[in-house]
Coordinates of C-alpha atoms in Angstrom, one line a residue:
X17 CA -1.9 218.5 -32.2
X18 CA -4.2 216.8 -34.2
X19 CA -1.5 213.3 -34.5
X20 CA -0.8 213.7 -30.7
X21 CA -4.6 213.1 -30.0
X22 CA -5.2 210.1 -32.9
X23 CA -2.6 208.2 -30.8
X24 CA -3.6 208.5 -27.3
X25 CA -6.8 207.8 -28.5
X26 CA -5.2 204.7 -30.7
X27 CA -3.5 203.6 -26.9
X28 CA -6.8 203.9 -25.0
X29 CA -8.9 202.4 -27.0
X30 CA -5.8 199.0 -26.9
X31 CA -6.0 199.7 -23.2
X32 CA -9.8 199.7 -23.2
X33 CA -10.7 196.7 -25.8
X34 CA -7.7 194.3 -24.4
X35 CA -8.6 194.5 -20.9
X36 CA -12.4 194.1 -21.7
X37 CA -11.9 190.6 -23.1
X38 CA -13.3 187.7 -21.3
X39 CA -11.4 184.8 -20.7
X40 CA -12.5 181.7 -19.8
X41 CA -10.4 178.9 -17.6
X42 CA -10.7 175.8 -15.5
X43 CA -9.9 176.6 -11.6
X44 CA -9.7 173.7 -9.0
X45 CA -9.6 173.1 -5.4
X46 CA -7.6 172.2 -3.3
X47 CA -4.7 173.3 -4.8
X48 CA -2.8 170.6 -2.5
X49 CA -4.0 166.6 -2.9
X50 CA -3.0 163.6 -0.5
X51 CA -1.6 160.3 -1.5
X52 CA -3.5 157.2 -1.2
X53 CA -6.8 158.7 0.1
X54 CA -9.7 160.0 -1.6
X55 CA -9.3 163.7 -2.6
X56 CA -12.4 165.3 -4.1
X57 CA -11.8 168.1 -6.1
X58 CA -13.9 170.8 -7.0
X59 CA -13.6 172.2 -10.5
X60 CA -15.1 175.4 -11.6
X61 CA -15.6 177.0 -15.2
X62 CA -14.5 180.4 -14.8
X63 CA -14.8 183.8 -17.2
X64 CA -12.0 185.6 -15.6
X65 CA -12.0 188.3 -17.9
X66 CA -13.9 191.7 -17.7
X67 CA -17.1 191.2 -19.9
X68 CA -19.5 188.3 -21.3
X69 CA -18.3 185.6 -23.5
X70 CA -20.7 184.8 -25.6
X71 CA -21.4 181.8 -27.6
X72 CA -19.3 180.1 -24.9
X73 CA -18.5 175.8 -25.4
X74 CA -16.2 174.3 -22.9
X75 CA -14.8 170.9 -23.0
X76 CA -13.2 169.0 -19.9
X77 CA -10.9 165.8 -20.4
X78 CA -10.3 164.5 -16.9
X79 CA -6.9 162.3 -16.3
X80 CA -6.8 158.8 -16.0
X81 CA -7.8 157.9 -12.5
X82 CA -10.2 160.8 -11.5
X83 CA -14.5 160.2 -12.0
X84 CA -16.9 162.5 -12.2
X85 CA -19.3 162.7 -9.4
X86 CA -22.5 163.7 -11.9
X87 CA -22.9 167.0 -9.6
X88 CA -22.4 169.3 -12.2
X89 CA -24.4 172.7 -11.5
X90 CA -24.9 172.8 -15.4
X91 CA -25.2 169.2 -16.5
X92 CA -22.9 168.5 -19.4
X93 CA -24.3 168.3 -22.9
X94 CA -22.3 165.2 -23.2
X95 CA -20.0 162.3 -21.3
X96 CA -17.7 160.4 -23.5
X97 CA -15.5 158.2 -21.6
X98 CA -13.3 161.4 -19.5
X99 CA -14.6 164.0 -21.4
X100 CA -17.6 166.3 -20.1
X101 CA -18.7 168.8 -23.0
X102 CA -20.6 171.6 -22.7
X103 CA -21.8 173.4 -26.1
X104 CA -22.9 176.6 -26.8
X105 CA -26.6 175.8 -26.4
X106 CA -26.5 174.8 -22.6
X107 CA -23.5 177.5 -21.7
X108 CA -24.7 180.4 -24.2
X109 CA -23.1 183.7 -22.7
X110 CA -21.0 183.6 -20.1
X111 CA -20.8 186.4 -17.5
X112 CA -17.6 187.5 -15.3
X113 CA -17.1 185.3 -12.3
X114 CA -18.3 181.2 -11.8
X115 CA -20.3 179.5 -14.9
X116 CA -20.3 175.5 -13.5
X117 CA -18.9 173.9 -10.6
X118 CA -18.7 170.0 -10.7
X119 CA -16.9 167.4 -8.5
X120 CA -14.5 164.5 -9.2
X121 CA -13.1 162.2 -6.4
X122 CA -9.3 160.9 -7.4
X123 CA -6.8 158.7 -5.3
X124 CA -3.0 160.4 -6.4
X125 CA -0.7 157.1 -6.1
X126 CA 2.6 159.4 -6.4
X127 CA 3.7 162.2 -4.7
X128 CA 4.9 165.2 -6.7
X129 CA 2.7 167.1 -9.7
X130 CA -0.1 165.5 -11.3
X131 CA -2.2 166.2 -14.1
X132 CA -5.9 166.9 -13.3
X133 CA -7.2 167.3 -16.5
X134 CA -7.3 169.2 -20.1
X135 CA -10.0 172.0 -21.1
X136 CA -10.7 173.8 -24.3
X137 CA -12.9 176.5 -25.1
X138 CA -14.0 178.4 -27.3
X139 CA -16.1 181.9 -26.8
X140 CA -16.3 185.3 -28.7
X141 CA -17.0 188.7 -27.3
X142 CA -18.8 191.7 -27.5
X143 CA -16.6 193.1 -30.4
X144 CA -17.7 190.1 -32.2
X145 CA -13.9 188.4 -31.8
X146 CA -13.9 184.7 -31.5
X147 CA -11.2 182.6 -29.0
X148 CA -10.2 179.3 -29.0
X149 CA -8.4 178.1 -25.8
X150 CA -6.5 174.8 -24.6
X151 CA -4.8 174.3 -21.4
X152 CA -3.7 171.5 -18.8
X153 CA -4.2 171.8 -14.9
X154 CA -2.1 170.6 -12.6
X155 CA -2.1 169.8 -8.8
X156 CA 0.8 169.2 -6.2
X157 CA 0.5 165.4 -4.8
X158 CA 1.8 165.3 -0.9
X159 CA 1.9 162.8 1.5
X160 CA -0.4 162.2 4.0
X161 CA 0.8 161.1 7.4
X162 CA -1.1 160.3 9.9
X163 CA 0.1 160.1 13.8
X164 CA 0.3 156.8 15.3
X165 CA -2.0 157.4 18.4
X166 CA -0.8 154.5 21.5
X167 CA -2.6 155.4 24.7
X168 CA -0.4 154.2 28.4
X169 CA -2.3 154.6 30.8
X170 CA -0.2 154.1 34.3
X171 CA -1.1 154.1 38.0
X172 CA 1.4 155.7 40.9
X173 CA 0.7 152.6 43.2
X174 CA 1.0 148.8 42.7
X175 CA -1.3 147.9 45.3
X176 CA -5.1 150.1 46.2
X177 CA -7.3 149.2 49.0
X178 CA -11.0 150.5 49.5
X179 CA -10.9 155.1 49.8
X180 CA -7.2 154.9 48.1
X181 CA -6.4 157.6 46.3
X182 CA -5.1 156.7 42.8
X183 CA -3.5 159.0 40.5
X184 CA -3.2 158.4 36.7
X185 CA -0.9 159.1 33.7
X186 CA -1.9 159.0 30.4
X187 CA 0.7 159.2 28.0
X188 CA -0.1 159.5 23.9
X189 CA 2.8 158.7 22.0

C-alpha cells in the first residue's frame, strides 16, 4: 500500500542519513603509558564517520604535564598555553579516515587513569547539519619495571696452569 511504502522509505532514508554523518574525534597511541619515563604519544584528528565534514575546526587542550613536540602534520592555526586550534580555514573539509597527527612527550607520575587532554569540534555535513562536539581522552598509567641485570661469572677450578681447560658459568640474576 501506498502508507506501507512512505514508511519504509521514512526508515531508509533514517538508516541512510544517520549512518552517513561524519564524526570527528581525537584517537591516541599507545593506549598503555609508563610511570616515570618519557612516553610520547601520538594523537590523531580522526573523521570516523562515513562522509566529509565540512567546515571542520578542532580544538585540543592538552593536560597539565604533557608538551607538544611542534610536529603537527597540519600546523595549528594557534598555540595558547595547552591549547592547539585549528579553524576552519587551515582544516576546511574533512574526509573519512586521518586529518592531523601530532606528538606530545608526557612523564605520568601516578599509576592508574590519566587524562590526556580535552577536544572540541565543530563540523557540518553534506545535508548542511552543523555539530558541535566536546570530549576528554583518557589513558591507563602502569608501571614500568625494569629487571635488575647482576652478571656472576664463576670458574670450575681454583687453580689453572698453562693448556688448562677452564669451564665458565655465567649466571644473570
Amino acid at each position: 500500500s501506498q502508507m506501507e511504502n512512505l514508511y519504509y522509505r521514512f526508515i531508509l532514508n533514517s538508516i541512510f542519513f544517520s549512518i552517513s554523518k561524519p564524526l570527528m574525534f581525537l584517537e591516541y597511541s599507545p593506549a598503555t603509558l609508563f610511570k616515570n619515563i618519557i612516553n610520547t604519544i601520538t594523537f590523531s584528528i580522526v573523521n570516523t564517520g562515513a562522509s566529509p565534514a565540512t567546515d571542520t575546526s578542532f580544538s585540543v587542550t592538552l593536560a597539565p604535564g604533557i608538551s607538544y613536540n611542534g610536529d603537527a602534520t597540519i600546523p595549528p592555526t594557534s598555540i595558547v598555553g595547552q591549547t592547539l586550534t585549528w579553524n576552519s580555514s587551515s582544516l576546511g573539509d574533512v574526509y573519512p579516515g586521518v586529518a592531523l597527527t601530532f606528538t606530545a612527550n608526557f612523564i605520568p607520575t601516578a599509576l592508574g587513569i590519566t587524562k590526556l587532554a580535552d577536544f572540541s569540534s565543530s563540523f557540518g555535513d553534506i545535508f548542511q547539519e552543523n555539530f558541535s562536539l566536546t570530549h576528554c581522552v583518557t589513558a591507563t598509567v602502569e608501571s614500568f619495571d625494569i629487571a635488575d641485570l647482576s652478571i656472576m661469572k664463576t670458574v670450575d677450578k681454583s687453580f689453572a696452569t698453562f693448556n688448562d681447560i677452564l669451564n665458565y658459568e655465567i649466571k644473570i640474576t
